[in-house]
Short mmCIF file of C-alpha atoms and ligand atoms in Angstrom, two decimals:
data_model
loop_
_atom_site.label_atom_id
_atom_site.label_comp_id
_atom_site.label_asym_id
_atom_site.label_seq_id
_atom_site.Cartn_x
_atom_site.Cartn_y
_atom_site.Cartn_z
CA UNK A 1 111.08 62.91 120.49
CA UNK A 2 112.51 60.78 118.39
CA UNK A 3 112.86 61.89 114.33
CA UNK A 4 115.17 61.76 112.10
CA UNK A 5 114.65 65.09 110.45
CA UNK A 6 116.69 68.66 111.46
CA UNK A 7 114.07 70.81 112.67
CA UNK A 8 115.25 73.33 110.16
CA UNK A 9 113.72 70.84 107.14
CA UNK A 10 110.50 72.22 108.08
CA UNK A 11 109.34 74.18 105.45
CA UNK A 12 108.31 77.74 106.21
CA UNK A 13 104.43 79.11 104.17
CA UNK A 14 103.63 82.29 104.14
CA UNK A 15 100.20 84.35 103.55
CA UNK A 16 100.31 87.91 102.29
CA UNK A 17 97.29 89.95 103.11
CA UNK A 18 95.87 92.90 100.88
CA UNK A 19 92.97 95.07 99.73
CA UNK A 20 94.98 95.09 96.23
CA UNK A 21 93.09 97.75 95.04
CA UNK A 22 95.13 97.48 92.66
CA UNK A 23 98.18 94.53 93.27
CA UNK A 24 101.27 96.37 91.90
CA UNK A 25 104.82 96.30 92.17
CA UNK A 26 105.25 97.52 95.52
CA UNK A 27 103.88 94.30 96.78
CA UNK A 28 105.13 91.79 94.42
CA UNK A 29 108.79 92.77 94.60
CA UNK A 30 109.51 93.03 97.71
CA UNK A 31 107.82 89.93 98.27
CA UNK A 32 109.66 88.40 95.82
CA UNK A 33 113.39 89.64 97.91
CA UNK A 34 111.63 88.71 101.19
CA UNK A 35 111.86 85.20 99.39
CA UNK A 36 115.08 85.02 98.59
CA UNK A 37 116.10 86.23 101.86
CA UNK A 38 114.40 84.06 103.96
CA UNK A 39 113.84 81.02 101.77
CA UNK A 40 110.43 81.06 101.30
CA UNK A 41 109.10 78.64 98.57
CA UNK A 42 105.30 79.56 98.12
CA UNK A 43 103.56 82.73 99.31
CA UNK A 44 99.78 82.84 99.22
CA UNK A 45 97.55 86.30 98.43
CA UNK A 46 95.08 86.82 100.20
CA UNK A 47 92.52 89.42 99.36
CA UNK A 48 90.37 90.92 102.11
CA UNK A 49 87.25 91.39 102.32
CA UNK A 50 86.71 95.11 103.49
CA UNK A 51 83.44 95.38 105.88
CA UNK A 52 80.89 97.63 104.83
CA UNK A 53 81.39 100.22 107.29
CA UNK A 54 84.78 100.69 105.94
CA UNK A 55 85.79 102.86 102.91
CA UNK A 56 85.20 100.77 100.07
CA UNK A 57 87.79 99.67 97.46
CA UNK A 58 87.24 101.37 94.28
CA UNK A 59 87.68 97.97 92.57
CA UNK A 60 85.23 95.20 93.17
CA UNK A 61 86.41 91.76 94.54
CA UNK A 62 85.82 89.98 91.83
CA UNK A 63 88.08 92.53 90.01
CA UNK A 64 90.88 92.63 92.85
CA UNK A 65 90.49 89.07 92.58
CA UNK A 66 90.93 89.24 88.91
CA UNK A 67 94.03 91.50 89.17
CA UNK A 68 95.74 89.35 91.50
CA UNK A 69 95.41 86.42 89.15
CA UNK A 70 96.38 88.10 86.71
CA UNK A 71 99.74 90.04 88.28
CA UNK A 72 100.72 86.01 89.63
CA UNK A 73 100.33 83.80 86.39
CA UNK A 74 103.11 82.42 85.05
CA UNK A 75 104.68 83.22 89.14
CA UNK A 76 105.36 80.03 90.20
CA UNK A 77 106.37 81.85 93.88
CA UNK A 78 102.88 83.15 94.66
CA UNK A 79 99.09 81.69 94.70
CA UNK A 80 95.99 83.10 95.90
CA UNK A 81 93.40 82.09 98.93
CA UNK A 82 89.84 83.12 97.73
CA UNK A 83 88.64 82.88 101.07
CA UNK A 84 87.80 86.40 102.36
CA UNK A 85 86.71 87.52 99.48
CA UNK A 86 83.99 84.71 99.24
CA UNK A 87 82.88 85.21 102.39
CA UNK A 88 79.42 87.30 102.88
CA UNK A 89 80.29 88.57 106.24
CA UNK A 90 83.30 90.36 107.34
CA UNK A 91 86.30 88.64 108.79
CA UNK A 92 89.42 89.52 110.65
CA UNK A 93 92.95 88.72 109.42
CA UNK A 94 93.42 86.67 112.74
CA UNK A 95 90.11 84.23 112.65
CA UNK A 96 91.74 83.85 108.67
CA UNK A 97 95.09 82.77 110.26
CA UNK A 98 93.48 80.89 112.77
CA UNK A 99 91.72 78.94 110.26
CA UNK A 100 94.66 78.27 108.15
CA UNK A 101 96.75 77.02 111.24
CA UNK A 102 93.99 74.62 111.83
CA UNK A 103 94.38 73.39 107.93
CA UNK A 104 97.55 73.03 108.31
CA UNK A 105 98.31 71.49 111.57
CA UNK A 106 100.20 72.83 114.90
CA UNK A 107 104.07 72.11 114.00
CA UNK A 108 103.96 74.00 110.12
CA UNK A 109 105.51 77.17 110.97
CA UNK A 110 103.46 79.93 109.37
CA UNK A 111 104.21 83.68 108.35
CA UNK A 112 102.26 86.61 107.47
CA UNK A 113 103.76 89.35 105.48
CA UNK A 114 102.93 93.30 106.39
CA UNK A 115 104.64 96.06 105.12
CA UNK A 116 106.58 98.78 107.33
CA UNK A 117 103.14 101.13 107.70
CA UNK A 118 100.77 98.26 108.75
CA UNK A 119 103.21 96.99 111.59
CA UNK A 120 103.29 100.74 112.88
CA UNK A 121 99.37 100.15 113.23
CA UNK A 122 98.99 96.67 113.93
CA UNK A 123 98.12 97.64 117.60
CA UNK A 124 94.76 98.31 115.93
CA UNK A 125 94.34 95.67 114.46
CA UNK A 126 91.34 92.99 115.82
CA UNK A 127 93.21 90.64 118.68
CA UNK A 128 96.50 91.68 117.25
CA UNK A 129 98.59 89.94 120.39
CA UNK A 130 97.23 86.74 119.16
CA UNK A 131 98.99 87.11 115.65
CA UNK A 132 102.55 85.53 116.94
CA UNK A 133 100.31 82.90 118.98
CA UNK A 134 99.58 81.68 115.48
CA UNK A 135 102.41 83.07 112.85
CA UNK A 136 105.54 84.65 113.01
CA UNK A 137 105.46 88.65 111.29
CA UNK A 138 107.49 89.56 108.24
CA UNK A 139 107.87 93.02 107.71
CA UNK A 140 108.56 94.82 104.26
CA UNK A 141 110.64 97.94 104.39
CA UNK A 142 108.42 100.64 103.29
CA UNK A 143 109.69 104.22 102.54
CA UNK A 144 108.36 106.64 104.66
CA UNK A 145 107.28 105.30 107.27
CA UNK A 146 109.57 105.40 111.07
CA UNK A 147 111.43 102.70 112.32
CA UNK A 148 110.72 103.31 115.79
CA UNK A 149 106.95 102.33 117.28
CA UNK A 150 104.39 104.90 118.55
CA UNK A 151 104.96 104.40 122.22
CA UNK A 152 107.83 102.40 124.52
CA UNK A 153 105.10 99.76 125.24
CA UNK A 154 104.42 98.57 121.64
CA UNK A 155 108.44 98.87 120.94
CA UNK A 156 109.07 96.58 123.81
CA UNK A 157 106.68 94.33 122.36
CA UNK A 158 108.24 94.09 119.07
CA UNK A 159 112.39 94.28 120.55
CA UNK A 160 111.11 91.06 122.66
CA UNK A 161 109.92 89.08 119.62
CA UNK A 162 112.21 90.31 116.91
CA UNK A 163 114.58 88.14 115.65
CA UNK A 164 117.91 89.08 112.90
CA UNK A 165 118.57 85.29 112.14
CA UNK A 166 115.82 84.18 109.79
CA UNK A 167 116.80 80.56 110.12
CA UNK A 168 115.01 81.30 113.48
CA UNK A 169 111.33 81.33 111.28
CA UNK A 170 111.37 77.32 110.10
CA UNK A 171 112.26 75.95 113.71
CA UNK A 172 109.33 77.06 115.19
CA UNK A 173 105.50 77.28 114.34
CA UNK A 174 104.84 81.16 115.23
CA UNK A 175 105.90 84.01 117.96
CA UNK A 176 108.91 85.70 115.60
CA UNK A 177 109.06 89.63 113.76
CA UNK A 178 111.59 89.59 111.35
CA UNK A 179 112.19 92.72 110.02
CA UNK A 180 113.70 91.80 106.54
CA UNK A 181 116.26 93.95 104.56
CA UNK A 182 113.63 94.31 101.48
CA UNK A 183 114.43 97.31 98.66
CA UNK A 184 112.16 100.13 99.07
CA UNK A 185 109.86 101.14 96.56
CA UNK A 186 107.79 104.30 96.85
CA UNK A 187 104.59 102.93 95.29
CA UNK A 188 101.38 102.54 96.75
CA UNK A 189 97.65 101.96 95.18
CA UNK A 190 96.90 104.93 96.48
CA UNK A 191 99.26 106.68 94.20
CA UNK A 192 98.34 104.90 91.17
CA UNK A 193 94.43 105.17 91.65
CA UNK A 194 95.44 108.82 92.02
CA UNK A 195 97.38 108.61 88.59
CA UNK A 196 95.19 106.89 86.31
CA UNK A 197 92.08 109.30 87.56
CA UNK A 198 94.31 111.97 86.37
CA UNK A 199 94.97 110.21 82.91
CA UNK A 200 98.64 109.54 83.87
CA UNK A 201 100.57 106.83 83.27
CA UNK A 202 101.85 103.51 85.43
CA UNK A 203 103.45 101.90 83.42
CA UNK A 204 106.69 101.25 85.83
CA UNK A 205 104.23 100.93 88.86
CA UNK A 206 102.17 97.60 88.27
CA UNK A 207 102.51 94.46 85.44
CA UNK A 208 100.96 95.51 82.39
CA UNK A 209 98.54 92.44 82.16
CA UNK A 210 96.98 94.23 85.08
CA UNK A 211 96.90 97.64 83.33
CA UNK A 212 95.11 96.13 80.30
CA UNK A 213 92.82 94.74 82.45
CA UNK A 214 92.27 97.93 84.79
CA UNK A 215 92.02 99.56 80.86
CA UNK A 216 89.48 97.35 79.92
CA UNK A 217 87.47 97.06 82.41
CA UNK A 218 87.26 101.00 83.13
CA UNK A 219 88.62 101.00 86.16
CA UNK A 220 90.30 104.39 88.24
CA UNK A 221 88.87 106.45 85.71
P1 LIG X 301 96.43 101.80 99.68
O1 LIG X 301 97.36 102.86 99.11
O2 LIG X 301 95.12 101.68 98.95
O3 LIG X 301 96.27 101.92 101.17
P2 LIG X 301 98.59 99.83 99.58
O4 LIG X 301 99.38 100.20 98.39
O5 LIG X 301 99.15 100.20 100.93
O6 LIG X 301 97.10 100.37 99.42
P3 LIG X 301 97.48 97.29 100.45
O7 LIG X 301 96.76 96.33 99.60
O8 LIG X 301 96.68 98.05 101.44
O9 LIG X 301 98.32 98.29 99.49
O10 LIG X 301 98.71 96.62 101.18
C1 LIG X 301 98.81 95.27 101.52
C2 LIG X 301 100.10 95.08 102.29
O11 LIG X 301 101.22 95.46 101.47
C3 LIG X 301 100.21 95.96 103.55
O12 LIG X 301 100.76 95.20 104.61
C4 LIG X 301 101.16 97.07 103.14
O13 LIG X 301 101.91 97.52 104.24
C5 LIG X 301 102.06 96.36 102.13
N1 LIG X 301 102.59 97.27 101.11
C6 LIG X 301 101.90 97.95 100.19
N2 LIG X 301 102.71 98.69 99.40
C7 LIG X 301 103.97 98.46 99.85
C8 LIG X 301 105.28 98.95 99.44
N3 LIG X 301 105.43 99.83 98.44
N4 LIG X 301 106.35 98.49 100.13
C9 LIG X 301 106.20 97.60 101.14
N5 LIG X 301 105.00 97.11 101.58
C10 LIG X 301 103.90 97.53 100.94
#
């Protein structure tokens, strides 16, 4: 094949998938670490769009949407893909992904980004053994959750695609879990949804342009 350029030049994207209900701190810092550590120059949001037979987010999209926006502005490291969100019917993180990979062409390698908790469950998880077909797996250290997978099956599955050399991620298109070295921070939306229904403060938990808007707005009340 002949090129001139390393196959290392390729530059790596990754998508970051969420209810954000509400975005706060918990995602956007590790995120931000994950970047530094593996040299990732853009990640992309993406809302979901939770089916109807699902508990609902208290938050509608258009205000995740709007908190998202608002938590990223003035970020140059992160944008946001509308695309769940503005879909009527409910999609799957892996037709998503598969639609992306078609945008973007066969040789881009791709990433999605789930924390500790949602690779523990990703066995449930609509055609999860197609993911790495499509994108390699980032995974966020989350406290409290175990290192170790549910049964020997799934941890054979994840020892046979893990990889502790992130240059690995931008010479090939998809099939890689990196499990990155990310700082731990015990916050989740749960937690603050919890708080500000109680009256309590978050100040330390989320960006205050999202508080003010959550304030506004009347939201978690
Ligand atoms: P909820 O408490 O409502 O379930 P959440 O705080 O877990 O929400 P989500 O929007 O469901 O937030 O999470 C999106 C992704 O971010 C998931 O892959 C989840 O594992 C990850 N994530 C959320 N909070 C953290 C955190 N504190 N540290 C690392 N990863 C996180």
């Amino acid at each position: 094949m002949p090129t001139n350029q390393p196959l290392h030049a390729l530059t790596l994207h990754a998508l970051f998938g969420g209810t954000f209900d509400p975005i706060h701190y918990g995602h956007l810092r590790p995120v931000e670490a994950l970047a530094n550590e593996v040299g990732l120059q853009q990640v992309t949001l993406l809302p979901n769009h939770v089916p109807p037979h699902r508990p609902q987010p208290e938050a509608n999209p258009q205000q995740r949407l709007a908190m998202v926006k608002l938590a990223i502005a003035d970020h140059p490291l992160f944008t946001v893909d509308e695309r769940e969100l503005q879909r009527t019917t409910p999609s799957y993180t892996i037709d998503t992904l598969e639609m992306i990979r078609k945008e973007r062409g066969a040789a881009l390698p791709l990433a999605f980004i789930i924390g500790q908790d949602s690779l523990l469950s990703l066995h449930k998880w609509h055609r999860w053994q197609d993911l790495l077909n499509v994108c390699h797996l980032l995974v966020l250290a989350r406290p409290g959750y175990q290192q170790q997978m549910d049964s020997t099956e799934l941890q054979g599955w994840l020892e046979q695609h893990q990889i502790s050399d992130p240059t690995l991620l931008s010479q090939q298109p998809s099939g890689y879990i990196y499990r990155a070295n990310t700082p731990l921070l015990e916050i989740s939306a749960t937690e603050i949804r919890q708080r500000l229904h109680q009256g309590m403060g978050c100040d330390a938990l989320l960006p205050h342009s999202v508080l003010r808007y959550i304030e506004l707005q009347g939201l978690y009340r």
